Amino acid sequence: MPEGAKTACFMRIFRAAVTAIVALALSPAQPAVAQRIVAVGDLHGDYQAWQDIARAAGLIDGGGHWTGGKTILVQLGDLTDREPDSLKIVRSLQQLQKEAPRKGGKAIVVLGNHEAMSLIGDNRYTTPGEYAAFVDAQSAERRNRVYDANRAALEAAYRVKDPKLTPEQIRASWMAEHPLGWAEHRLAWGPSGELGRWATRNPAIVKIGGTLFVHGGISAEYAALPLDTINKRVAAAMTAGDESPTSILSDPLGPLWYRGLVARDADAEAIRAEVKPRSPPLTSDQELDAVLSKYGAQRLVIAHTPSLAGIQITSNGRLARIDTGISRFYGGPLSWLEINGNIMTPRTVGRSGP
């Protein structure tokens, strides 16, 4: 090709490229597609309910593997207690935490107060089935060793209640109160145990776009702190197994327990009464406004306080309550909250099986 023809050809290509670039620059900007979020509330040991929800939300297949693509799953804690299959739920979520990123998604588990209770050994609501999930061939021997190593202290403690108890009666009572699997459950959930360390790695509060997620709630007092600071304090308390009355793990104003955004919280009010009272006190809407403003968020999604009537979206869309009593213990609807951009859509599915 003659040199002049080459130059003319190059100029035509150059002009076409410039025209395309200018047209692209002048065209209307295309809005980014918001990543779909699926938020699920308290499951309390009901594995079948979790599977029903996860399949209906398109998160897993029949084998329990991630099919959610780029969806972000946010489970708001309280996996444990009340029903027997909390360990199955934990294993499922641990699996999804590994699988989802391979497909561009994410599975986030927010720490609930019942996981913190399991870590510090507060097993008031732990069921026999949850202990049974940890039983192995050495469970009876381990339990006997625990009793024998602490026999003197246990006998003294029991005789404070009833001085007439014999050693045999005390042993029988203790064994009945600590079924097989108890020792393994305690070790696994302790601060240095496998499940305790996993729970400690889970955040207390998460912000995704304009949405905050927390198990209990965020009080005005805690909103004075950066989110990262709150999460670090919770993780430090979990690592230390801090069961003191002043621990963030049990603080009625803290993120694992606070209910003041949805109802009168007598425990939180008692704590506030110990310090200089507000004048005048904030209403729940004013407190919510303060929290959202502090963190630059448009809405807050919480669990912890059951609403058996279903998911409640209140305060002009600024607050979503997604604990609907999913577990059979409560008998509420199987639900999840779907968030696409600024649109929140409550979803439900029927329970499978009997």
Coordinates of C-alpha atoms in Angstrom, one line a residue, residues 12-342:
R12 CA -9.9 7.4 9.2
I13 CA -9.4 4.9 12.0
F14 CA -8.1 7.7 14.4
R15 CA -11.2 9.9 13.6
A16 CA -13.6 7.0 14.2
A17 CA -11.9 6.2 17.5
V18 CA -12.2 9.8 18.7
T19 CA -15.8 9.9 17.6
A20 CA -16.6 6.8 19.7
I21 CA -14.8 8.1 22.7
V22 CA -16.6 11.5 22.6
A23 CA -20.0 9.7 22.2
L24 CA -19.2 7.5 25.2
A25 CA -18.2 10.5 27.3
L26 CA -21.4 12.4 26.4
S27 CA -23.8 9.5 26.9
P28 CA -25.8 9.3 30.2
A29 CA -23.9 7.5 33.0
Q30 CA -25.3 4.0 33.6
P31 CA -26.1 3.4 37.2
A32 CA -24.1 0.6 38.9
V33 CA -26.1 -2.5 39.6
A34 CA -26.6 -2.9 43.3
Q35 CA -25.4 -6.2 44.8
R36 CA -28.3 -8.2 46.1
I37 CA -28.3 -8.7 49.9
V38 CA -30.3 -11.4 51.7
A39 CA -30.6 -10.8 55.5
V40 CA -31.7 -13.6 57.7
G41 CA -32.6 -13.3 61.4
D42 CA -32.3 -15.6 64.5
L43 CA -32.3 -19.3 63.7
H44 CA -31.9 -20.7 67.2
G45 CA -31.0 -24.3 66.3
D46 CA -33.6 -24.9 63.6
Y47 CA -31.5 -26.3 60.8
Q48 CA -34.4 -27.3 58.6
A49 CA -35.8 -23.8 58.7
W50 CA -32.5 -22.4 57.7
Q51 CA -32.3 -24.8 54.8
D52 CA -35.8 -23.9 53.7
I53 CA -35.0 -20.2 53.7
A54 CA -31.6 -20.6 52.0
R55 CA -33.0 -22.7 49.2
A56 CA -36.0 -20.4 48.7
A57 CA -33.7 -17.4 48.6
G58 CA -31.6 -19.0 45.9
L59 CA -28.5 -19.3 48.1
I60 CA -28.0 -23.0 48.1
D61 CA -28.7 -26.1 46.1
G62 CA -30.1 -29.4 47.3
G63 CA -26.7 -30.4 48.6
G64 CA -26.3 -27.2 50.6
H65 CA -23.7 -25.6 48.3
W66 CA -23.6 -21.9 47.4
T67 CA -25.7 -21.0 44.3
G68 CA -26.2 -17.3 45.3
G69 CA -23.7 -16.0 42.8
K70 CA -22.8 -12.4 43.7
T71 CA -25.4 -12.2 46.5
I72 CA -24.3 -11.0 49.9
L73 CA -25.8 -13.1 52.7
V74 CA -26.0 -11.5 56.1
Q75 CA -27.1 -13.8 58.9
L76 CA -27.7 -11.7 62.1
G77 CA -26.7 -14.2 64.7
D78 CA -28.3 -16.3 67.4
L79 CA -27.7 -19.6 65.7
T80 CA -27.6 -21.4 68.9
D81 CA -29.9 -22.5 71.8
R82 CA -33.6 -23.4 72.0
E83 CA -33.6 -26.1 69.3
P84 CA -31.1 -29.0 68.8
D85 CA -29.3 -28.4 65.5
S86 CA -27.2 -25.3 66.0
L87 CA -24.0 -27.2 65.1
K88 CA -25.4 -28.1 61.7
I89 CA -26.3 -24.4 61.1
V90 CA -22.8 -23.3 62.1
R91 CA -21.2 -25.9 59.7
S92 CA -23.5 -24.8 56.9
L93 CA -22.6 -21.1 57.3
Q94 CA -18.9 -21.9 57.7
Q95 CA -19.1 -23.8 54.4
L96 CA -20.9 -20.9 52.7
Q97 CA -18.3 -18.4 54.0
K98 CA -15.7 -20.4 52.0
E99 CA -17.8 -21.1 48.9
A100 CA -19.6 -17.7 48.3
P101 CA -16.4 -15.7 47.5
R102 CA -15.5 -18.1 44.7
K103 CA -18.7 -17.0 42.9
G104 CA -18.3 -13.3 43.7
G105 CA -20.6 -13.4 46.7
K106 CA -20.1 -13.3 50.4
A107 CA -21.6 -14.9 53.5
I108 CA -21.4 -12.7 56.6
V109 CA -22.4 -14.0 60.0
V110 CA -23.0 -11.2 62.6
L111 CA -22.4 -12.1 66.2
G112 CA -25.5 -12.7 68.3
N113 CA -25.8 -12.6 72.1
H114 CA -26.4 -16.3 72.2
E115 CA -23.1 -17.1 70.6
A116 CA -21.4 -14.9 73.2
M117 CA -23.4 -16.7 75.9
S118 CA -22.1 -20.0 74.6
L119 CA -18.5 -18.7 74.6
I120 CA -18.7 -17.6 78.3
G121 CA -20.5 -20.8 79.4
D122 CA -23.9 -19.3 79.9
N123 CA -25.9 -22.4 78.8
R124 CA -29.3 -21.6 80.2
Y125 CA -31.0 -22.1 76.8
T126 CA -28.7 -24.9 75.5
T127 CA -30.7 -28.0 74.6
P128 CA -29.9 -31.7 75.1
G129 CA -29.7 -32.1 71.4
E130 CA -27.0 -29.5 71.1
Y131 CA -24.9 -31.3 73.6
A132 CA -25.6 -34.7 71.9
A133 CA -24.2 -33.3 68.6
F134 CA -20.7 -33.4 70.3
V135 CA -20.8 -36.9 71.8
D136 CA -18.1 -39.3 70.8
A137 CA -16.7 -42.6 72.2
Q138 CA -14.7 -40.8 74.9
S139 CA -17.5 -38.5 76.2
A140 CA -18.4 -40.5 79.3
E141 CA -14.7 -40.8 80.3
R142 CA -14.2 -37.0 79.8
R143 CA -17.2 -36.1 81.8
N144 CA -16.1 -38.4 84.7
R145 CA -12.6 -36.8 84.7
V146 CA -14.1 -33.3 84.9
Y147 CA -16.2 -34.4 87.9
D148 CA -13.4 -36.1 89.7
A149 CA -11.1 -33.2 89.2
N150 CA -13.6 -30.8 90.8
R151 CA -15.3 -33.2 93.2
A152 CA -14.5 -31.4 96.4
A153 CA -15.6 -28.0 95.2
L154 CA -18.8 -29.5 93.7
E155 CA -19.7 -31.3 96.8
A156 CA -19.2 -28.2 98.9
A157 CA -21.4 -26.1 96.5
Y158 CA -24.2 -28.7 96.5
R159 CA -24.2 -29.0 100.3
V160 CA -24.7 -25.2 100.6
K161 CA -28.1 -25.9 99.2
D162 CA -28.7 -29.1 101.0
P163 CA -26.3 -30.3 103.7
K164 CA -27.9 -33.8 103.8
L165 CA -26.9 -34.7 100.3
T166 CA -24.6 -37.8 100.0
P167 CA -21.6 -37.9 97.6
E168 CA -23.6 -40.3 95.4
Q169 CA -26.6 -38.0 95.3
I170 CA -24.4 -35.0 94.4
R171 CA -22.6 -36.9 91.7
A172 CA -25.9 -38.1 90.2
S173 CA -27.4 -34.6 90.3
W174 CA -24.3 -33.1 88.6
M175 CA -24.3 -35.8 85.9
A176 CA -28.0 -35.2 85.2
E177 CA -27.3 -31.4 84.8
H178 CA -24.3 -32.0 82.6
P179 CA -25.3 -34.6 79.9
L180 CA -22.8 -36.4 77.6
G181 CA -21.4 -33.9 75.1
W182 CA -21.4 -31.1 77.6
A183 CA -17.7 -31.1 78.1
E184 CA -17.0 -31.2 74.4
H185 CA -19.6 -28.4 73.8
R186 CA -17.9 -26.3 76.4
L187 CA -14.4 -26.8 75.0
A188 CA -15.5 -26.1 71.4
W189 CA -17.3 -22.9 72.3
G190 CA -14.7 -21.6 74.8
P191 CA -12.5 -18.7 73.8
S192 CA -9.8 -21.0 72.6
G193 CA -12.1 -23.6 71.1
E194 CA -12.8 -24.0 67.4
L195 CA -16.3 -22.6 67.5
G196 CA -15.4 -19.9 70.0
R197 CA -12.6 -18.6 67.8
W198 CA -14.9 -18.7 64.7
A199 CA -17.5 -16.7 66.5
T200 CA -14.9 -14.2 67.7
R201 CA -13.9 -13.5 64.0
N202 CA -17.5 -12.6 63.2
P203 CA -18.3 -8.9 63.4
A204 CA -20.8 -7.3 65.8
I205 CA -21.8 -4.6 63.3
V206 CA -21.5 -4.5 59.6
K207 CA -22.1 -1.7 57.1
I208 CA -22.8 -2.6 53.5
G209 CA -23.5 0.5 51.3
G210 CA -26.0 2.5 53.1
T211 CA -27.2 -0.3 55.4
L212 CA -26.1 -1.1 58.9
F213 CA -26.6 -4.7 60.2
V214 CA -26.4 -5.6 63.9
H215 CA -28.0 -8.3 66.1
G216 CA -29.5 -6.3 68.9
G217 CA -29.3 -2.6 68.1
I218 CA -27.0 0.4 68.3
S219 CA -27.6 2.7 71.2
A220 CA -26.8 6.4 71.2
E221 CA -24.0 5.7 73.7
Y222 CA -22.3 3.2 71.4
A223 CA -22.8 5.4 68.4
A224 CA -20.2 7.7 69.9
L225 CA -17.7 5.1 68.8
P226 CA -16.4 4.2 65.3
L227 CA -17.8 0.9 64.0
D228 CA -14.3 -0.6 63.9
T229 CA -13.7 0.3 67.6
I230 CA -16.9 -1.4 68.6
N231 CA -16.0 -4.5 66.7
K232 CA -12.6 -4.6 68.2
R233 CA -13.9 -4.3 71.7
V234 CA -16.4 -7.1 71.1
A235 CA -13.6 -9.3 69.7
A236 CA -11.3 -8.5 72.6
A237 CA -14.0 -9.4 75.1
M238 CA -14.7 -12.7 73.3
T239 CA -11.0 -13.6 73.1
A240 CA -10.7 -12.9 76.9
G241 CA -14.0 -14.7 77.7
D242 CA -15.1 -11.6 79.5
E243 CA -18.1 -12.5 81.6
S244 CA -17.9 -9.5 84.0
P245 CA -20.9 -7.3 84.7
T246 CA -19.3 -4.5 82.7
S247 CA -18.4 -6.6 79.7
I248 CA -19.6 -5.3 76.3
L249 CA -20.8 -8.9 75.7
S250 CA -23.5 -8.4 78.4
D251 CA -24.0 -4.7 78.3
P252 CA -27.8 -3.9 77.8
L253 CA -26.6 -0.8 75.8
G254 CA -24.3 -2.9 73.7
P255 CA -24.8 -4.2 70.2
L256 CA -25.6 -7.7 71.2
W257 CA -28.4 -6.9 73.6
Y258 CA -29.9 -3.4 73.0
R259 CA -33.6 -3.3 72.3
G260 CA -34.3 0.4 72.8
L261 CA -34.9 1.2 69.1
V262 CA -38.0 -1.1 69.0
A263 CA -39.4 -1.2 72.6
R264 CA -38.9 0.1 76.1
D265 CA -35.7 -1.5 77.3
A266 CA -35.8 -1.6 81.1
D267 CA -32.3 -3.0 81.5
A268 CA -30.8 -0.3 79.3
E269 CA -32.8 2.4 81.1
A270 CA -31.5 1.1 84.4
I271 CA -27.9 1.5 83.1
R272 CA -28.7 5.0 81.9
A273 CA -30.2 5.9 85.2
E274 CA -26.8 5.3 86.9
V275 CA -25.3 8.1 84.9
K276 CA -26.4 11.7 84.3
P277 CA -29.8 11.4 82.6
R278 CA -30.5 13.0 79.3
S279 CA -32.5 16.2 79.2
P280 CA -34.8 15.5 77.6
P281 CA -34.4 11.8 76.8
L282 CA -34.2 10.8 73.1
T283 CA -37.2 9.2 71.5
S284 CA -36.5 5.9 69.6
D285 CA -36.8 7.8 66.3
Q286 CA -34.4 10.5 67.5
E287 CA -31.9 7.9 68.6
L288 CA -32.2 6.1 65.3
D289 CA -31.6 9.4 63.4
A290 CA -28.5 10.0 65.6
V291 CA -27.1 6.5 64.9
L292 CA -27.7 6.7 61.1
S293 CA -26.3 10.2 60.9
K294 CA -23.2 9.1 62.8
Y295 CA -22.4 6.3 60.5
G296 CA -23.6 7.9 57.2
A297 CA -26.2 5.2 56.7
Q298 CA -29.8 5.2 55.4
R299 CA -31.2 2.3 57.3
L300 CA -30.5 -0.2 60.1
V301 CA -31.4 -3.9 60.0
I302 CA -31.7 -5.7 63.4
A303 CA -32.8 -9.0 64.8
H304 CA -32.9 -10.2 68.5
T305 CA -36.5 -8.9 69.3
P306 CA -39.0 -11.4 67.8
S307 CA -41.9 -10.2 65.7
L308 CA -44.1 -13.3 65.0
A309 CA -46.2 -11.2 62.7
G310 CA -43.4 -11.1 60.2
I311 CA -40.7 -8.6 59.2
Q312 CA -41.4 -5.1 60.3
I313 CA -40.1 -2.1 58.3
T314 CA -40.7 1.1 60.3
S315 CA -39.5 4.7 60.7
N316 CA -40.1 5.5 57.1
G317 CA -37.9 2.6 55.9
R318 CA -35.0 3.5 58.2
L319 CA -35.4 0.4 60.5
A320 CA -36.1 -3.2 59.6
R321 CA -36.7 -5.9 62.2
I322 CA -36.1 -9.3 60.8
D323 CA -36.3 -11.7 63.8
T324 CA -39.6 -13.3 63.1
G325 CA -39.3 -16.3 65.4
I326 CA -38.1 -18.5 62.7
S327 CA -37.2 -21.4 65.0
R328 CA -39.8 -24.0 65.9
F329 CA -39.4 -22.9 69.5
Y330 CA -41.3 -19.7 68.6
G331 CA -43.3 -21.0 65.6
G332 CA -43.0 -17.8 63.6
P333 CA -42.8 -17.4 59.8
L334 CA -39.7 -18.5 57.8
S335 CA -38.5 -15.2 56.5
W336 CA -35.7 -13.2 55.0
L337 CA -35.2 -9.6 53.9
E338 CA -34.1 -8.9 50.4
I339 CA -32.3 -5.6 49.7
N340 CA -31.7 -4.4 46.2
G341 CA -30.3 -0.8 46.2
N342 CA -32.7 1.2 48.4

